[in-house]
Structure formats: C-alpha cells, structure tokens
Coordinates of C-alpha atoms in Angstrom, one line a residue:
Chain A
E210 CA -0.3 0.1 0.0
A211 CA 1.4 3.4 -1.2
G212 CA 1.7 6.0 1.8
V213 CA 0.6 9.6 1.9
A214 CA 2.6 11.2 -0.6
Q215 CA 3.1 15.2 0.2
S216 CA 5.2 17.5 -2.1
P217 CA 7.2 19.5 -2.2
R218 CA 9.4 18.3 0.9
Y219 CA 11.1 21.5 1.0
K220 CA 10.5 25.1 0.5
I221 CA 11.7 28.2 1.4
I222 CA 10.0 31.6 0.6
E223 CA 10.4 35.6 1.4
K224 CA 7.7 36.7 3.7
R225 CA 4.3 38.0 1.8
Q226 CA 5.3 35.3 -1.1
S227 CA 2.4 32.4 -1.7
V228 CA 2.8 29.0 -1.5
A229 CA 1.1 25.6 -2.2
F230 CA 1.6 22.5 -0.7
W231 CA 0.1 19.0 -2.2
C232 CA -1.0 15.9 -1.0
N233 CA -2.2 12.7 -2.4
P234 CA -3.6 10.1 0.3
I235 CA -4.0 6.8 0.0
S236 CA -6.2 5.5 -2.2
G237 CA -9.5 5.1 -0.7
H238 CA -9.0 7.1 2.4
A239 CA -12.0 9.3 2.7
T240 CA -10.7 11.4 5.7
L241 CA -8.0 13.7 4.5
Y242 CA -6.2 16.4 7.3
W243 CA -3.7 19.5 7.3
Y244 CA -1.3 19.8 10.5
Q245 CA 0.7 22.3 11.2
Q246 CA 4.0 21.3 13.3
I247 CA 6.0 24.4 14.3
L248 CA 9.2 23.5 15.6
G249 CA 9.7 21.8 19.3
Q250 CA 6.1 21.5 19.2
G251 CA 3.3 19.2 18.4
P252 CA 0.9 18.8 15.5
K253 CA -1.6 21.1 15.4
L254 CA -5.3 20.6 13.1
L255 CA -5.4 22.6 10.6
I256 CA -8.2 21.3 8.8
Q257 CA -10.3 18.3 8.2
F258 CA -12.1 17.2 5.1
Q259 CA -14.4 14.3 4.2
N260 CA -14.2 13.0 0.6
N261 CA -14.3 16.7 -0.7
G262 CA -16.6 18.8 2.2
V263 CA -14.9 20.4 5.2
V264 CA -15.6 18.9 8.7
D265 CA -13.3 21.1 10.6
D266 CA -11.7 24.0 9.7
S267 CA -11.8 26.2 12.9
Q268 CA -8.0 26.6 13.5
L269 CA -7.1 27.3 10.1
P270 CA -6.1 31.1 9.4
K271 CA -8.6 31.8 6.9
D272 CA -7.1 35.4 6.4
R273 CA -4.2 33.9 4.6
F274 CA -4.8 30.1 4.4
S275 CA -6.9 27.7 2.1
A276 CA -7.2 24.5 1.5
E277 CA -9.1 22.4 -1.5
R278 CA -10.1 18.6 -1.9
L279 CA -12.1 19.4 -5.1
K280 CA -12.2 15.7 -6.3
G281 CA -12.2 14.0 -2.8
V282 CA -8.8 12.5 -3.5
D283 CA -5.6 14.6 -3.5
S284 CA -5.3 18.1 -1.5
T285 CA -4.2 21.5 -1.9
L286 CA -2.9 23.7 1.0
K287 CA -2.2 27.5 0.1
I288 CA -0.6 30.3 2.3
Q289 CA -1.3 33.7 1.1
P290 CA 0.4 35.8 1.7
A291 CA 3.2 33.9 4.0
K292 CA 4.2 35.2 7.6
L293 CA 7.8 34.5 9.1
E294 CA 5.4 32.7 11.8
D295 CA 4.3 30.4 9.3
S296 CA 7.7 28.6 9.1
A297 CA 6.8 24.9 10.0
V298 CA 6.3 21.3 8.8
Y299 CA 2.9 20.9 6.7
L300 CA 1.9 17.2 7.7
C301 CA -0.9 16.0 5.6
A302 CA -2.6 12.7 7.1
S303 CA -5.3 10.1 5.7
S304 CA -7.8 7.5 7.3
L305 CA -10.2 5.1 5.8
D306 CA -12.9 7.5 7.7
R307 CA -13.9 9.9 10.3
H308 CA -14.2 6.7 12.5
N309 CA -11.1 5.1 11.8
Y310 CA -8.4 5.1 14.6
G311 CA -4.4 6.3 13.7
Y312 CA -4.0 8.1 10.9
T313 CA -1.5 7.8 8.4
F314 CA 1.4 10.7 8.1
G315 CA 3.0 11.8 5.0
S316 CA 6.4 13.0 5.9
G317 CA 5.6 16.6 5.5
T318 CA 6.4 19.7 3.8
R319 CA 9.2 22.2 5.7
L320 CA 8.2 25.6 4.8
T321 CA 10.7 28.6 5.9
V322 CA 9.5 31.9 5.1
V323 CA 12.4 34.3 5.3
Chain B
D100 CA -4.4 26.2 26.4
Q101 CA -2.5 23.0 26.2
Q102 CA -5.0 20.2 26.7
V103 CA -2.2 17.5 26.3
K104 CA 1.0 18.0 27.9
Q105 CA 4.1 16.2 27.4
N106 CA 6.4 17.8 30.3
S107 CA 9.4 16.1 29.5
P108 CA 11.0 17.5 26.4
S109 CA 13.9 14.9 26.5
L110 CA 14.7 11.7 28.4
S111 CA 18.0 9.5 28.1
V112 CA 17.7 5.6 28.6
Q113 CA 20.0 2.6 28.6
E114 CA 19.8 0.0 25.8
G115 CA 18.1 -2.7 27.6
R116 CA 16.3 -0.8 30.2
I117 CA 12.9 0.7 30.3
S118 CA 11.9 3.5 28.7
I119 CA 8.5 5.6 30.2
L120 CA 7.0 8.4 28.5
N121 CA 4.7 10.4 30.6
C122 CA 1.3 12.5 29.4
D123 CA -1.1 14.6 31.0
Y124 CA -4.5 15.7 29.8
T125 CA -7.1 18.3 30.7
N126 CA -10.1 17.6 28.7
S127 CA -12.4 15.1 30.3
M128 CA -14.2 14.4 27.0
F129 CA -11.3 12.7 25.5
D130 CA -12.2 9.5 25.2
Y131 CA -9.1 8.0 23.2
F132 CA -5.7 8.3 23.4
L133 CA -2.9 7.6 21.0
W134 CA 1.1 7.4 21.0
Y135 CA 2.9 8.5 17.4
K136 CA 6.9 8.1 17.2
K137 CA 8.3 10.5 14.5
Y138 CA 12.2 10.1 13.0
P139 CA 13.5 13.4 11.5
A140 CA 12.5 13.8 8.4
E141 CA 9.5 11.9 8.2
G142 CA 5.8 12.0 9.2
P143 CA 4.5 10.4 12.4
T144 CA 3.6 7.0 12.7
F145 CA 1.1 5.4 14.6
L146 CA 2.4 3.0 17.8
I147 CA -0.2 2.2 19.8
S148 CA -3.4 3.4 21.0
I149 CA -6.0 2.8 24.3
S150 CA -9.8 3.8 24.3
S151 CA -11.0 5.3 27.9
I152 CA -12.8 2.1 28.5
K153 CA -9.8 0.2 29.4
D154 CA -6.1 0.9 31.5
K155 CA -3.6 -1.0 29.5
N156 CA -2.9 -2.1 26.4
E157 CA -0.2 -3.7 25.2
D158 CA 1.7 -4.7 21.8
G159 CA 4.6 -6.3 22.0
R160 CA 7.6 -4.3 23.7
F161 CA 5.3 -1.3 24.0
T162 CA 2.7 -0.6 26.5
V163 CA 0.4 2.3 27.1
F164 CA -1.3 2.8 30.8
L165 CA -4.2 5.0 30.8
N166 CA -5.5 6.7 34.4
K167 CA -8.6 8.3 33.9
S168 CA -8.8 9.9 37.3
A169 CA -5.3 11.5 37.3
K170 CA -5.8 12.4 33.5
H171 CA -3.0 10.7 33.0
L172 CA -1.2 8.1 30.2
S173 CA 1.9 6.8 29.7
L174 CA 4.0 4.9 27.2
H175 CA 6.4 1.9 28.4
I176 CA 8.8 0.4 26.2
V177 CA 10.4 -3.0 27.3
P178 CA 13.4 -3.3 26.4
S179 CA 14.7 -0.3 25.0
Q180 CA 16.7 -0.3 22.0
P181 CA 18.8 1.9 20.2
G182 CA 15.8 1.7 16.8
D183 CA 13.7 3.4 19.4
S184 CA 15.2 6.6 19.6
A185 CA 13.1 8.9 18.1
V186 CA 10.4 11.8 19.1
Y187 CA 6.9 10.5 20.6
F188 CA 3.7 12.5 20.6
C189 CA 0.7 11.7 22.6
A190 CA -2.9 12.6 21.3
A191 CA -6.2 12.3 22.0
S192 CA -9.7 12.6 20.4
E193 CA -12.9 13.4 21.7
N194 CA -14.2 10.4 19.1
A195 CA -12.9 8.1 17.5
G196 CA -11.1 9.3 13.9
N197 CA -12.3 12.4 14.7
M198 CA -9.6 15.4 14.8
L199 CA -6.2 14.6 17.4
T200 CA -4.7 16.9 20.0
F201 CA -1.1 16.2 19.9
G202 CA 1.5 16.9 23.0
G203 CA 4.5 18.7 22.4
G204 CA 6.6 15.7 22.4
T205 CA 9.1 14.0 23.9
R206 CA 12.7 12.8 22.5
L207 CA 13.8 9.4 23.3
M208 CA 17.7 8.7 23.0
V209 CA 18.4 5.0 23.8
K210 CA 22.1 4.6 24.3
P211 CA 23.8 1.4 23.3

C-alpha cells in the first residue's frame, strides 16, 4: 500500500510571497487532514476533509490559509501571503473514514519563510 | 490552552532498560488516546492506542497505561533499543477518528 504522498519536501520563500503544498492520500481514504507542526511543538490540526467536504476548519487562519479537495482525492493547502511565523512542517494525513483509529501521515513539507 | 501536555522534552535511557514516557491531559471529554513515533524528516507513525474503557493496552515491547482519574497516560517500552530513539507524541481525541490533539513530544534517546 502506497503511503501518503506530499510535495514539495522543502520550500523556502520570502515573507508576503505565496506558497502551495500538495497531498495525495492513501487510495480509498475518505478523510484527509492538514496539520501544522512548528519546531518543538506537536502537530496542530488546520483542516479536516471528509471526501470533498470540510468537516473542521476552525483552526485554519482563513485570512491567509486556504485548502481544497475538489475531487475528494488529493488536496492542496495554500498560504497567501506568508508570514515568518508560518515557518513549520505541514503534514498531511489520511484515514479510511472519520471513525478510523490512527492516521497515516505523509513525510511533510518543511516551509521556511525568510 | 494546552489540552495535552508532555512535560519531559527529552529522556535518555540505556539500551535494555525500561523507557517511560508520560502524558497529561485536561479535557475530560477525551476518550481515545494514541502514541505516535517520529523520526527526523519523516511523518509521525502510529504506535499504539488505548480507549478510555481500558486502563492498559500491550503490543509487544510497548504498553500504554491510562489513569482516567488522574488524566494521565504513560508509554512503557521494555526493553528499550537504540532504534527506539525518536520523538514520541501523545495524542487524544473526543471521538474516534476525529481531530487529534497532540502533546509537544518527548525526544527519547536510547544509548547502546
């Protein structure tokens, strides 16, 4: 079984620039999550999708962050414009459905904003 | 407001000995708890979990204990191996498969 694929692995941008991350979950996994992990902290949920619908985006800074999962498969997370404090690893995870125990995480995209 | 806390940022243990990683939570609505292991440059991988209806779950060298009255759980690794060196995250959920709230992690170093 192929894992959760994320790209790019690393990205360096200047503040106020835009950036996008891509995630392809495990085939058949209906639920997809984006987490932000700041250095030295645990992952924090940004948004949860069930198929192509948003289940929870209460912790997504909607003034600058957006995410979509148009066809209910892969997903993109965008930051526009980026701030220094957005420097973090952005992790995508998927599970079979909302009631499945234990996610499978991708390797993440490390974003550095300078 | 940290609902899940791992108060020890790091732990060093000798190979073959027991590693005990601790986690405290404040939200009494949490009913499912998980431990994840993370190596550098990789995503967290699921290790072991426990439902609030249990107080212990064992899987090989890994055992998780849950003390609901104290809102405390711990992960025991026996015997510890150098390959266990990683960052361990405790996570909790109010409903199965729902959003996970993670602790800040504990870096475990197992010395040969």
